[in-house]
CSV table of C-alpha atoms in Angstrom, one decimal:
chain,number,residue,atom,x,y,z
A,16,UNK,CA,-10.1,-5.7,6.5
A,17,UNK,CA,-6.9,-7.2,7.1
A,18,UNK,CA,-4.7,-7.5,4.0
A,19,UNK,CA,-5.0,-11.0,2.4
A,20,UNK,CA,-1.6,-12.1,2.8
A,21,UNK,CA,-0.7,-10.4,6.6
A,22,UNK,CA,0.4,-13.0,9.0
A,23,UNK,CA,-1.8,-11.3,11.1
A,24,UNK,CA,-4.6,-13.1,9.2
A,25,UNK,CA,-3.2,-16.4,8.1
A,26,UNK,CA,-0.7,-17.3,11.1
A,27,UNK,CA,-2.5,-15.6,14.2
A,28,UNK,CA,-6.0,-16.3,13.4
A,29,UNK,CA,-8.7,-19.1,12.5
A,30,UNK,CA,-8.7,-17.8,9.0
A,31,UNK,CA,-7.5,-18.7,5.8
A,32,UNK,CA,-8.9,-16.0,3.7
A,33,UNK,CA,-10.3,-12.5,4.1
A,34,UNK,CA,-13.7,-13.4,3.1
A,35,UNK,CA,-13.6,-16.4,5.6
A,36,UNK,CA,-13.9,-13.7,8.4
A,37,UNK,CA,-16.9,-12.1,6.8
A,38,UNK,CA,-18.8,-15.5,6.5
A,39,UNK,CA,-18.2,-16.0,10.0
A,40,UNK,CA,-19.2,-12.5,11.4
A,41,UNK,CA,-22.0,-10.9,8.7
A,42,UNK,CA,-24.6,-13.7,9.3
A,43,UNK,CA,-24.4,-13.0,13.1
A,44,UNK,CA,-24.3,-9.2,12.6
A,45,UNK,CA,-27.3,-9.5,10.1
A,46,UNK,CA,-29.5,-11.4,12.2
A,47,UNK,CA,-28.9,-9.1,15.5
A,48,UNK,CA,-29.8,-6.0,13.3
A,49,UNK,CA,-26.4,-4.3,12.9
A,50,UNK,CA,-25.4,-2.1,10.2
A,51,UNK,CA,-21.8,-3.1,8.8
A,52,UNK,CA,-19.3,-0.6,7.7
A,53,UNK,CA,-16.4,-2.7,6.3
A,54,UNK,CA,-13.2,-0.6,5.7
A,55,UNK,CA,-10.5,-2.2,3.3
A,56,UNK,CA,-7.1,-2.3,4.5
A,57,UNK,CA,-5.3,1.3,3.2
A,58,UNK,CA,-2.7,-0.5,1.8
A,59,UNK,CA,-4.9,-2.8,-0.2
A,60,UNK,CA,-4.3,-0.6,-3.5
A,61,UNK,CA,-0.9,-1.3,-3.5
A,62,UNK,CA,-0.6,-4.6,-2.3
A,63,UNK,CA,-0.4,-7.1,-5.2
A,64,UNK,CA,-3.2,-9.7,-4.8
A,65,UNK,CA,-5.4,-7.4,-2.6
A,66,UNK,CA,-7.8,-6.6,-5.3
A,67,UNK,CA,-8.9,-10.1,-5.7
A,68,UNK,CA,-9.2,-10.9,-2.2
A,69,UNK,CA,-11.2,-8.0,-1.3
A,70,UNK,CA,-13.4,-8.5,-4.5
A,71,UNK,CA,-14.1,-11.8,-3.6
A,72,UNK,CA,-15.3,-10.6,0.1
A,73,UNK,CA,-17.2,-7.4,-1.4
A,74,UNK,CA,-19.2,-10.0,-3.5
A,75,UNK,CA,-20.1,-11.6,-0.3
A,76,UNK,CA,-20.9,-9.0,1.6
A,77,UNK,CA,-23.1,-7.4,-0.7
A,78,UNK,CA,-25.5,-10.4,-0.3
A,79,UNK,CA,-26.6,-8.7,2.9
A,80,UNK,CA,-28.5,-5.3,3.2
A,81,UNK,CA,-26.6,-4.2,6.3
A,82,UNK,CA,-23.2,-3.9,4.7
A,83,UNK,CA,-21.8,-0.5,3.8
A,84,UNK,CA,-18.3,-0.8,2.0
A,85,UNK,CA,-15.4,1.5,2.0
A,86,UNK,CA,-12.9,0.9,-0.3
A,87,UNK,CA,-10.3,3.1,-1.9
A,88,UNK,CA,-12.6,5.9,-3.1
A,89,UNK,CA,-13.5,6.4,0.8
A,90,UNK,CA,-9.6,6.2,2.3
A,91,UNK,CA,-9.9,9.6,3.3
A,92,UNK,CA,-12.7,8.8,5.7
A,93,UNK,CA,-10.5,8.6,9.0
A,94,UNK,CA,-10.7,5.4,11.3
A,95,UNK,CA,-11.3,8.3,14.0
A,96,UNK,CA,-14.6,9.3,12.3
A,97,UNK,CA,-15.7,5.7,12.2
A,98,UNK,CA,-14.5,5.0,15.8
A,99,UNK,CA,-17.0,7.8,16.8
A,100,UNK,CA,-19.8,6.5,15.1
A,101,UNK,CA,-19.4,2.8,15.8
A,102,UNK,CA,-21.0,0.9,18.7
A,103,UNK,CA,-18.7,-2.0,18.1
A,104,UNK,CA,-15.4,-2.4,16.5
A,105,UNK,CA,-14.4,-5.7,15.0
A,106,UNK,CA,-10.8,-6.9,13.8
A,107,UNK,CA,-8.9,-9.7,13.2
A,108,UNK,CA,-6.1,-8.4,15.3
A,109,UNK,CA,-4.8,-5.3,13.5
A,110,UNK,CA,-3.8,-2.0,14.6
A,111,UNK,CA,-7.5,-0.7,14.2
A,112,UNK,CA,-8.6,-2.7,17.2
A,113,UNK,CA,-5.8,-0.8,19.4
A,114,UNK,CA,-6.7,2.4,18.0
A,115,UNK,CA,-10.5,2.0,18.9
A,116,UNK,CA,-9.3,1.3,22.9
A,117,UNK,CA,-8.9,5.0,22.9
A,118,UNK,CA,-12.3,5.6,22.3
A,119,UNK,CA,-13.5,3.4,24.5
A,120,UNK,CA,-15.6,1.5,22.2
A,121,UNK,CA,-16.2,-2.5,22.8
A,122,UNK,CA,-13.4,-4.5,20.4
A,123,UNK,CA,-14.0,-7.7,19.6
A,124,UNK,CA,-10.6,-9.2,18.7
A,125,UNK,CA,-10.9,-12.8,16.2
A,126,UNK,CA,-7.3,-13.3,16.3
A,127,UNK,CA,-4.5,-13.4,18.4
A,128,UNK,CA,-3.2,-9.9,18.9
A,129,UNK,CA,-0.3,-8.5,20.7
A,130,UNK,CA,-2.5,-6.3,22.9
A,131,UNK,CA,-5.0,-9.0,23.6
A,132,UNK,CA,-4.4,-10.6,26.9
A,133,UNK,CA,-6.6,-13.1,28.0
A,134,UNK,CA,-10.2,-12.6,29.5
A,135,UNK,CA,-10.3,-8.9,28.3
A,136,UNK,CA,-12.0,-8.8,25.1
A,137,UNK,CA,-15.7,-10.3,24.5
A,138,UNK,CA,-16.2,-12.7,21.6
A,139,UNK,CA,-18.7,-11.6,19.2
A,140,UNK,CA,-21.1,-14.1,20.8
A,141,UNK,CA,-20.4,-12.5,24.1
A,142,UNK,CA,-21.1,-9.1,22.7
A,143,UNK,CA,-24.1,-9.9,20.9
A,144,UNK,CA,-25.8,-11.8,23.9
A,145,UNK,CA,-24.9,-9.1,26.5
A,146,UNK,CA,-22.8,-11.7,28.5
A,147,UNK,CA,-19.7,-9.0,29.2
A,148,UNK,CA,-19.6,-6.1,31.4
A,149,UNK,CA,-18.6,-2.9,29.7
A,150,UNK,CA,-17.7,-1.3,33.3
A,151,UNK,CA,-15.1,-4.1,33.8
A,152,UNK,CA,-13.9,-4.1,30.0
A,153,UNK,CA,-13.2,-0.4,30.3
A,154,UNK,CA,-11.1,-1.0,33.4
A,155,UNK,CA,-9.0,-3.8,31.8
A,156,UNK,CA,-8.6,-1.8,28.5
A,157,UNK,CA,-7.5,1.1,30.6
A,158,UNK,CA,-4.7,-1.2,32.1
A,159,UNK,CA,-3.7,-2.2,28.7
A,160,UNK,CA,-3.8,1.5,27.1
A,161,UNK,CA,-1.5,2.7,30.0
A,162,UNK,CA,1.0,-0.6,29.8
A,163,UNK,CA,1.3,0.2,25.7
A,164,UNK,CA,2.0,4.3,26.3
A,165,UNK,CA,4.3,4.0,29.5
A,166,UNK,CA,6.3,0.7,28.9
A,167,UNK,CA,6.0,-0.4,25.2
A,168,UNK,CA,5.6,2.5,23.0
A,169,UNK,CA,8.2,5.3,22.9
A,170,UNK,CA,8.8,8.7,22.2
A,171,UNK,CA,11.4,9.2,19.6
A,172,UNK,CA,13.3,11.4,22.1
A,173,UNK,CA,13.7,8.5,24.1
A,174,UNK,CA,15.5,6.5,21.3
A,175,UNK,CA,17.8,9.4,20.4
A,176,UNK,CA,19.3,9.4,24.2
A,177,UNK,CA,20.9,6.6,24.9
A,178,UNK,CA,21.2,6.9,28.6
A,179,UNK,CA,17.5,7.6,29.0
A,180,UNK,CA,16.4,4.6,26.7
A,181,UNK,CA,18.9,2.4,29.2
A,182,UNK,CA,17.6,3.6,32.2
A,183,UNK,CA,13.9,2.8,31.0
A,184,UNK,CA,14.8,-0.5,30.3
A,185,UNK,CA,16.6,-1.2,33.7
């Protein structure tokens, strides 16, 4: 889940509240027979207001018999573990979606993420209806990973050496 007050939710997605995300996706995933694991944002426990937003979302999600909810009690369960188990990752536009690219999992990005160029990620309906090419997806997401690793994310030692940094920018 996104944080309830995150700009990635409020400004860069079609949703106003965390519960709206679940209202959009859970009925379709339930109808398609998917088990859904919902993990609260790790900062939820320390962010004022998150408990109320997450409780509202939790109450809605628990109406479905295909939902497992991971709250603070399960914070030790790593995303890596969940990525390995998952068939599909759905995010509004968090770093979780980007991380999942390293496990070559299909990712549905519901909002406008910095790592979401046009035409690469399937919509939830495209995924559920089999209307996307997994091979093409893997090819395109490999380009995204390569770009971020080589041109966007910088190692600390690069930032410590001004000349190295300037030559990379040039």
